[in-house]
Amino acid sequence: MWRLRLALAALVSTAPTNALRVLGYRLMGYQIEGQIGYGTVIAVEQARIGHCQIGTFNRFIGPMSVEIGAGTQMGNRNLFLCGQWTADPQHAPLNYARRLKIGQRALVTSGHHFDVAGALEIGDGSWVAGTGTQFWTHGAGVTDRDITVGKDCYIGSAVRFAPGSAIGDKVLVAMGAVVARKFDQNRVMLGGVPAKVIKTDHDWKEDV
């Protein structure tokens, strides 16, 4: 069944027009509006994608639920992956959430990696900018695995989010930082390995 779904999604992704791609994914049971780029494969358990723009050759693959809010824009070649092993009965006691939620008016540029074994939430208006950022929601012996990014945040290139990490609202994460724990503060700048607060009362939008 899973292989059939993946094969159908791969076929739909090569349809020559957006209207045909959206129709194909709707026939697969997904709620989809907006623009779905050529080569974007959606092979998941559930998908609810609002009126947004998703670029080419993105991958949403695995036994997860996907929700993307209206007004969100996404670049090309992002990977949203949930391993089939997370849904195996032998792993049921580990309670993998297998859930992706991206809020409204968010921005995800190109070339990022999103592991969705756990729950991964990116708030309204937040930017996953640059390229090469990774989010990891599982690891050996990890039980606190979910990741939360607040509203109106800015994440620079090549940032790493460890399982169980979180940031508040209006937070800027500097290029190359490793976010390895929860940060409850709002309007701060984080940087370093591991990340720490390097500036408070900071509004990154003033510098855009």
PDB file of C-alpha atoms in Angstrom:
ATOM      1  CA  MET A   1       0.000   0.000   0.000  1.00  0.00           C
ATOM      2  CA  TRP A   2       2.764   2.428   0.935  1.00  0.00           C
ATOM      3  CA  ARG A   3       4.736   1.722  -2.229  1.00  0.00           C
ATOM      4  CA  LEU A   4       1.609   2.302  -4.300  1.00  0.00           C
ATOM      5  CA  ARG A   5       0.990   5.649  -2.612  1.00  0.00           C
ATOM      6  CA  LEU A   6       4.582   6.713  -3.206  1.00  0.00           C
ATOM      7  CA  ALA A   7       4.399   5.647  -6.863  1.00  0.00           C
ATOM      8  CA  LEU A   8       1.138   7.560  -7.372  1.00  0.00           C
ATOM      9  CA  ALA A   9       2.583  10.669  -5.722  1.00  0.00           C
ATOM     10  CA  ALA A  10       5.669  10.502  -7.919  1.00  0.00           C
ATOM     11  CA  LEU A  11       3.413  10.294 -10.960  1.00  0.00           C
ATOM     12  CA  VAL A  12       1.232  13.205  -9.822  1.00  0.00           C
ATOM     13  CA  SER A  13       4.323  15.335  -9.179  1.00  0.00           C
ATOM     14  CA  THR A  14       5.231  15.195 -12.894  1.00  0.00           C
ATOM     15  CA  ALA A  15       1.869  16.425 -14.153  1.00  0.00           C
ATOM     16  CA  PRO A  16       2.492  19.322 -16.555  1.00  0.00           C
ATOM     17  CA  THR A  17       0.301  21.930 -14.848  1.00  0.00           C
ATOM     18  CA  ASN A  18      -0.391  23.022 -11.286  1.00  0.00           C
ATOM     19  CA  ALA A  19      -4.110  22.349 -11.719  1.00  0.00           C
ATOM     20  CA  LEU A  20      -3.433  18.720 -12.598  1.00  0.00           C
ATOM     21  CA  ARG A  21      -0.999  18.281  -9.712  1.00  0.00           C
ATOM     22  CA  VAL A  22      -3.488  19.728  -7.228  1.00  0.00           C
ATOM     23  CA  LEU A  23      -6.293  17.568  -8.666  1.00  0.00           C
ATOM     24  CA  GLY A  24      -4.120  14.469  -8.480  1.00  0.00           C
ATOM     25  CA  TYR A  25      -3.253  15.057  -4.844  1.00  0.00           C
ATOM     26  CA  ARG A  26      -6.880  15.764  -3.994  1.00  0.00           C
ATOM     27  CA  LEU A  27      -7.831  12.431  -5.546  1.00  0.00           C
ATOM     28  CA  MET A  28      -5.254  10.865  -3.217  1.00  0.00           C
ATOM     29  CA  GLY A  29      -7.284  12.256  -0.296  1.00  0.00           C
ATOM     30  CA  TYR A  30      -5.302  15.398   0.532  1.00  0.00           C
ATOM     31  CA  GLN A  31      -6.777  18.868   1.130  1.00  0.00           C
ATOM     32  CA  ILE A  32      -4.649  21.105  -1.065  1.00  0.00           C
ATOM     33  CA  GLU A  33      -4.926  24.618  -2.471  1.00  0.00           C
ATOM     34  CA  GLY A  34      -2.468  27.022  -4.036  1.00  0.00           C
ATOM     35  CA  GLN A  35       0.624  26.274  -6.085  1.00  0.00           C
ATOM     36  CA  ILE A  36       2.436  22.937  -5.942  1.00  0.00           C
ATOM     37  CA  GLY A  37       5.703  22.998  -7.890  1.00  0.00           C
ATOM     38  CA  TYR A  38       6.713  20.463 -10.495  1.00  0.00           C
ATOM     39  CA  GLY A  39       8.411  17.413  -9.016  1.00  0.00           C
ATOM     40  CA  THR A  40       7.087  18.006  -5.486  1.00  0.00           C
ATOM     41  CA  VAL A  41       6.174  14.591  -4.074  1.00  0.00           C
ATOM     42  CA  ILE A  42       3.551  14.372  -1.323  1.00  0.00           C
ATOM     43  CA  ALA A  43       3.221  10.813  -0.010  1.00  0.00           C
ATOM     44  CA  VAL A  44       2.006  11.069   3.603  1.00  0.00           C
ATOM     45  CA  GLU A  45      -0.892   9.878   5.748  1.00  0.00           C
ATOM     46  CA  GLN A  46      -2.714  13.217   5.851  1.00  0.00           C
ATOM     47  CA  ALA A  47      -2.105  16.605   4.244  1.00  0.00           C
ATOM     48  CA  ARG A  48      -3.914  19.896   4.648  1.00  0.00           C
ATOM     49  CA  ILE A  49      -2.163  22.606   2.671  1.00  0.00           C
ATOM     50  CA  GLY A  50      -3.731  26.055   2.523  1.00  0.00           C
ATOM     51  CA  HIS A  51      -3.505  28.620  -0.247  1.00  0.00           C
ATOM     52  CA  CYS A  52       0.279  28.861  -0.377  1.00  0.00           C
ATOM     53  CA  GLN A  53       3.162  28.513  -2.823  1.00  0.00           C
ATOM     54  CA  ILE A  54       5.373  25.427  -2.725  1.00  0.00           C
ATOM     55  CA  GLY A  55       8.342  25.306  -5.095  1.00  0.00           C
ATOM     56  CA  THR A  56       9.792  22.505  -7.177  1.00  0.00           C
ATOM     57  CA  PHE A  57      11.214  19.135  -6.127  1.00  0.00           C
ATOM     58  CA  ASN A  58      10.205  19.237  -2.479  1.00  0.00           C
ATOM     59  CA  ARG A  59       9.627  15.905  -0.726  1.00  0.00           C
ATOM     60  CA  PHE A  60       6.960  15.183   1.895  1.00  0.00           C
ATOM     61  CA  ILE A  61       7.386  11.470   2.503  1.00  0.00           C
ATOM     62  CA  GLY A  62       6.400   9.126   5.306  1.00  0.00           C
ATOM     63  CA  PRO A  63       3.601   8.137   7.708  1.00  0.00           C
ATOM     64  CA  MET A  64       3.036  11.661   9.029  1.00  0.00           C
ATOM     65  CA  SER A  65       0.414  14.396   8.985  1.00  0.00           C
ATOM     66  CA  VAL A  66       1.229  17.676   7.255  1.00  0.00           C
ATOM     67  CA  GLU A  67      -0.463  21.042   7.810  1.00  0.00           C
ATOM     68  CA  ILE A  68       0.726  24.215   6.061  1.00  0.00           C
ATOM     69  CA  GLY A  69      -1.086  27.506   6.597  1.00  0.00           C
ATOM     70  CA  ALA A  70      -2.291  29.986   4.019  1.00  0.00           C
ATOM     71  CA  GLY A  71       0.164  32.545   2.691  1.00  0.00           C
ATOM     72  CA  THR A  72       3.237  30.392   3.337  1.00  0.00           C
ATOM     73  CA  GLN A  73       5.944  30.337   0.678  1.00  0.00           C
ATOM     74  CA  MET A  74       8.440  27.536   0.153  1.00  0.00           C
ATOM     75  CA  GLY A  75      11.443  27.294  -2.130  1.00  0.00           C
ATOM     76  CA  ASN A  76      12.879  24.224  -3.804  1.00  0.00           C
ATOM     77  CA  ARG A  77      14.372  20.877  -2.788  1.00  0.00           C
ATOM     78  CA  ASN A  78      13.384  20.761   0.864  1.00  0.00           C
ATOM     79  CA  LEU A  79      13.088  17.336   2.509  1.00  0.00           C
ATOM     80  CA  PHE A  80      10.305  16.554   4.993  1.00  0.00           C
ATOM     81  CA  LEU A  81      10.854  12.930   5.965  1.00  0.00           C
ATOM     82  CA  CYS A  82       9.305  10.499   8.428  1.00  0.00           C
ATOM     83  CA  GLY A  83      10.720   6.978   8.423  1.00  0.00           C
ATOM     84  CA  GLN A  84       8.280   4.112   8.002  1.00  0.00           C
ATOM     85  CA  TRP A  85       9.812   2.524  11.094  1.00  0.00           C
ATOM     86  CA  THR A  86       8.107   5.167  13.297  1.00  0.00           C
ATOM     87  CA  ALA A  87       4.729   3.565  12.561  1.00  0.00           C
ATOM     88  CA  ASP A  88       5.813  -0.017  13.225  1.00  0.00           C
ATOM     89  CA  PRO A  89       3.843  -1.690  16.055  1.00  0.00           C
ATOM     90  CA  GLN A  90       7.090  -2.449  17.892  1.00  0.00           C
ATOM     91  CA  HIS A  91       7.688   1.301  18.251  1.00  0.00           C
ATOM     92  CA  ALA A  92       4.149   2.152  19.406  1.00  0.00           C
ATOM     93  CA  PRO A  93       5.220   2.556  23.088  1.00  0.00           C
ATOM     94  CA  LEU A  94       7.596   5.351  22.007  1.00  0.00           C
ATOM     95  CA  ASN A  95       4.666   7.503  20.839  1.00  0.00           C
ATOM     96  CA  TYR A  96       6.249   9.135  17.804  1.00  0.00           C
ATOM     97  CA  ALA A  97       3.946  12.064  16.991  1.00  0.00           C
ATOM     98  CA  ARG A  98       4.776  12.131  13.255  1.00  0.00           C
ATOM     99  CA  ARG A  99       3.313  15.606  12.786  1.00  0.00           C
ATOM    100  CA  LEU A 100       4.440  18.673  10.803  1.00  0.00           C
ATOM    101  CA  LYS A 101       2.726  22.026  11.215  1.00  0.00           C
ATOM    102  CA  ILE A 102       3.847  25.199   9.463  1.00  0.00           C
ATOM    103  CA  GLY A 103       1.806  28.281  10.277  1.00  0.00           C
ATOM    104  CA  GLN A 104       0.448  31.026   8.092  1.00  0.00           C
ATOM    105  CA  ARG A 105       2.643  33.477   6.139  1.00  0.00           C
ATOM    106  CA  ALA A 106       5.805  31.530   6.944  1.00  0.00           C
ATOM    107  CA  LEU A 107       8.801  31.307   4.627  1.00  0.00           C
ATOM    108  CA  VAL A 108      10.952  28.244   3.986  1.00  0.00           C
ATOM    109  CA  THR A 109      13.672  28.881   1.429  1.00  0.00           C
ATOM    110  CA  SER A 110      15.565  26.021  -0.282  1.00  0.00           C
ATOM    111  CA  GLY A 111      17.679  23.031   0.642  1.00  0.00           C
ATOM    112  CA  HIS A 112      16.616  22.357   4.251  1.00  0.00           C
ATOM    113  CA  HIS A 113      16.077  19.022   6.014  1.00  0.00           C
ATOM    114  CA  PHE A 114      13.132  18.327   8.334  1.00  0.00           C
ATOM    115  CA  ASP A 115      12.970  15.061  10.297  1.00  0.00           C
ATOM    116  CA  VAL A 116       9.341  14.516  11.318  1.00  0.00           C
ATOM    117  CA  ALA A 117       9.520  11.411  13.487  1.00  0.00           C
ATOM    118  CA  GLY A 118       8.252  13.577  16.336  1.00  0.00           C
ATOM    119  CA  ALA A 119       6.211  16.772  16.188  1.00  0.00           C
ATOM    120  CA  LEU A 120       7.721  19.763  14.406  1.00  0.00           C
ATOM    121  CA  GLU A 121       5.937  23.115  14.534  1.00  0.00           C
ATOM    122  CA  ILE A 122       6.981  26.385  12.888  1.00  0.00           C
ATOM    123  CA  GLY A 123       4.917  29.402  13.912  1.00  0.00           C
ATOM    124  CA  ASP A 124       3.121  32.028  11.876  1.00  0.00           C
ATOM    125  CA  GLY A 125       5.369  34.447  10.017  1.00  0.00           C
ATOM    126  CA  SER A 126       8.623  32.617  10.794  1.00  0.00           C
ATOM    127  CA  TRP A 127      11.436  32.290   8.257  1.00  0.00           C
ATOM    128  CA  VAL A 128      13.659  29.269   7.715  1.00  0.00           C
ATOM    129  CA  ALA A 129      16.082  31.305   5.634  1.00  0.00           C
ATOM    130  CA  GLY A 130      19.356  30.643   3.826  1.00  0.00           C
ATOM    131  CA  THR A 131      20.063  26.965   3.191  1.00  0.00           C
ATOM    132  CA  GLY A 132      21.220  23.808   4.919  1.00  0.00           C
ATOM    133  CA  THR A 133      19.289  24.031   8.207  1.00  0.00           C
ATOM    134  CA  GLN A 134      18.350  20.716   9.840  1.00  0.00           C
ATOM    135  CA  PHE A 135      15.634  19.795  12.327  1.00  0.00           C
ATOM    136  CA  TRP A 136      15.948  16.428  14.119  1.00  0.00           C
ATOM    137  CA  THR A 137      13.075  14.999  16.175  1.00  0.00           C
ATOM    138  CA  HIS A 138      14.551  11.619  17.063  1.00  0.00           C
ATOM    139  CA  GLY A 139      17.758  10.085  18.340  1.00  0.00           C
ATOM    140  CA  ALA A 140      19.064   7.133  20.322  1.00  0.00           C
ATOM    141  CA  GLY A 141      17.445   7.086  23.764  1.00  0.00           C
ATOM    142  CA  VAL A 142      15.615  10.402  23.160  1.00  0.00           C
ATOM    143  CA  THR A 143      12.170  10.755  24.726  1.00  0.00           C
ATOM    144  CA  ASP A 144      11.773  14.574  24.630  1.00  0.00           C
ATOM    145  CA  ARG A 145      11.907  14.833  20.861  1.00  0.00           C
ATOM    146  CA  ASP A 146       9.460  17.491  19.617  1.00  0.00           C
ATOM    147  CA  ILE A 147      10.672  20.842  18.226  1.00  0.00           C
ATOM    148  CA  THR A 148       8.812  24.157  18.369  1.00  0.00           C
ATOM    149  CA  VAL A 149       9.713  27.400  16.587  1.00  0.00           C
ATOM    150  CA  GLY A 150       7.623  30.371  17.730  1.00  0.00           C
ATOM    151  CA  LYS A 151       6.013  33.117  15.692  1.00  0.00           C
ATOM    152  CA  ASP A 152       7.921  35.676  13.609  1.00  0.00           C
ATOM    153  CA  CYS A 153      11.305  34.009  14.038  1.00  0.00           C
ATOM    154  CA  TYR A 154      14.299  34.112  11.686  1.00  0.00           C
ATOM    155  CA  ILE A 155      16.558  31.082  11.320  1.00  0.00           C
ATOM    156  CA  GLY A 156      19.809  31.598   9.425  1.00  0.00           C
ATOM    157  CA  SER A 157      21.712  29.155   7.232  1.00  0.00           C
ATOM    158  CA  ALA A 158      23.070  25.835   8.499  1.00  0.00           C
ATOM    159  CA  VAL A 159      21.373  25.927  11.901  1.00  0.00           C
ATOM    160  CA  ARG A 160      20.865  22.595  13.692  1.00  0.00           C
ATOM    161  CA  PHE A 161      17.868  21.928  15.946  1.00  0.00           C
ATOM    162  CA  ALA A 162      18.310  18.973  18.299  1.00  0.00           C
ATOM    163  CA  PRO A 163      15.405  16.841  19.547  1.00  0.00           C
ATOM    164  CA  GLY A 164      13.410  18.558  22.275  1.00  0.00           C
ATOM    165  CA  SER A 165      14.576  22.067  21.410  1.00  0.00           C
ATOM    166  CA  ALA A 166      12.362  25.130  21.163  1.00  0.00           C
ATOM    167  CA  ILE A 167      12.540  28.896  20.678  1.00  0.00           C
ATOM    168  CA  GLY A 168      10.069  31.633  21.584  1.00  0.00           C
ATOM    169  CA  ASP A 169       8.553  34.354  19.434  1.00  0.00           C
ATOM    170  CA  LYS A 170      10.499  36.942  17.401  1.00  0.00           C
ATOM    171  CA  VAL A 171      13.790  35.087  17.900  1.00  0.00           C
ATOM    172  CA  LEU A 172      16.735  35.308  15.494  1.00  0.00           C
ATOM    173  CA  VAL A 173      18.999  32.256  15.326  1.00  0.00           C
ATOM    174  CA  ALA A 174      22.395  33.106  13.853  1.00  0.00           C
ATOM    175  CA  MET A 175      24.030  31.144  11.055  1.00  0.00           C
ATOM    176  CA  GLY A 176      25.582  27.838  12.095  1.00  0.00           C
ATOM    177  CA  ALA A 177      24.105  27.758  15.603  1.00  0.00           C
ATOM    178  CA  VAL A 178      23.154  24.489  17.291  1.00  0.00           C
ATOM    179  CA  VAL A 179      19.916  24.824  19.256  1.00  0.00           C
ATOM    180  CA  ALA A 180      20.103  22.015  21.796  1.00  0.00           C
ATOM    181  CA  ARG A 181      17.557  23.053  24.439  1.00  0.00           C
ATOM    182  CA  LYS A 182      14.391  25.073  25.018  1.00  0.00           C
ATOM    183  CA  PHE A 183      14.580  28.878  25.024  1.00  0.00           C
ATOM    184  CA  ASP A 184      11.469  30.529  26.474  1.00  0.00           C
ATOM    185  CA  GLN A 185      12.578  34.113  25.860  1.00  0.00           C
ATOM    186  CA  ASN A 186      11.054  36.265  23.131  1.00  0.00           C
ATOM    187  CA  ARG A 187      12.823  38.958  21.060  1.00  0.00           C
ATOM    188  CA  VAL A 188      16.335  37.602  21.519  1.00  0.00           C
ATOM    189  CA  MET A 189      19.238  36.618  19.285  1.00  0.00           C
ATOM    190  CA  LEU A 190      20.723  33.142  19.674  1.00  0.00           C
ATOM    191  CA  GLY A 191      24.101  32.010  18.400  1.00  0.00           C
ATOM    192  CA  GLY A 192      26.949  29.615  19.016  1.00  0.00           C
ATOM    193  CA  VAL A 193      27.588  25.912  19.554  1.00  0.00           C
ATOM    194  CA  PRO A 194      25.634  25.146  21.615  1.00  0.00           C
ATOM    195  CA  ALA A 195      23.385  28.163  21.123  1.00  0.00           C
ATOM    196  CA  LYS A 196      22.994  30.730  23.871  1.00  0.00           C
ATOM    197  CA  VAL A 197      21.385  34.156  24.148  1.00  0.00           C
ATOM    198  CA  ILE A 198      23.809  36.702  22.727  1.00  0.00           C
ATOM    199  CA  LYS A 199      21.462  39.686  22.536  1.00  0.00           C
ATOM    200  CA  THR A 200      18.213  40.585  24.293  1.00  0.00           C
ATOM    201  CA  ASP A 201      15.377  42.905  23.308  1.00  0.00           C
ATOM    202  CA  HIS A 202      16.266  42.344  19.663  1.00  0.00           C
ATOM    203  CA  ASP A 203      13.880  42.845  16.725  1.00  0.00           C
ATOM    204  CA  TRP A 204      15.413  41.201  13.672  1.00  0.00           C
ATOM    205  CA  LYS A 205      12.798  42.702  11.354  1.00  0.00           C
ATOM    206  CA  GLU A 206      14.326  46.131  11.880  1.00  0.00           C
ATOM    207  CA  ASP A 207      17.443  44.851  10.059  1.00  0.00           C
ATOM    208  CA  VAL A 208      15.660  43.265   7.061  1.00  0.00           C
TER     209      VAL A 208
END
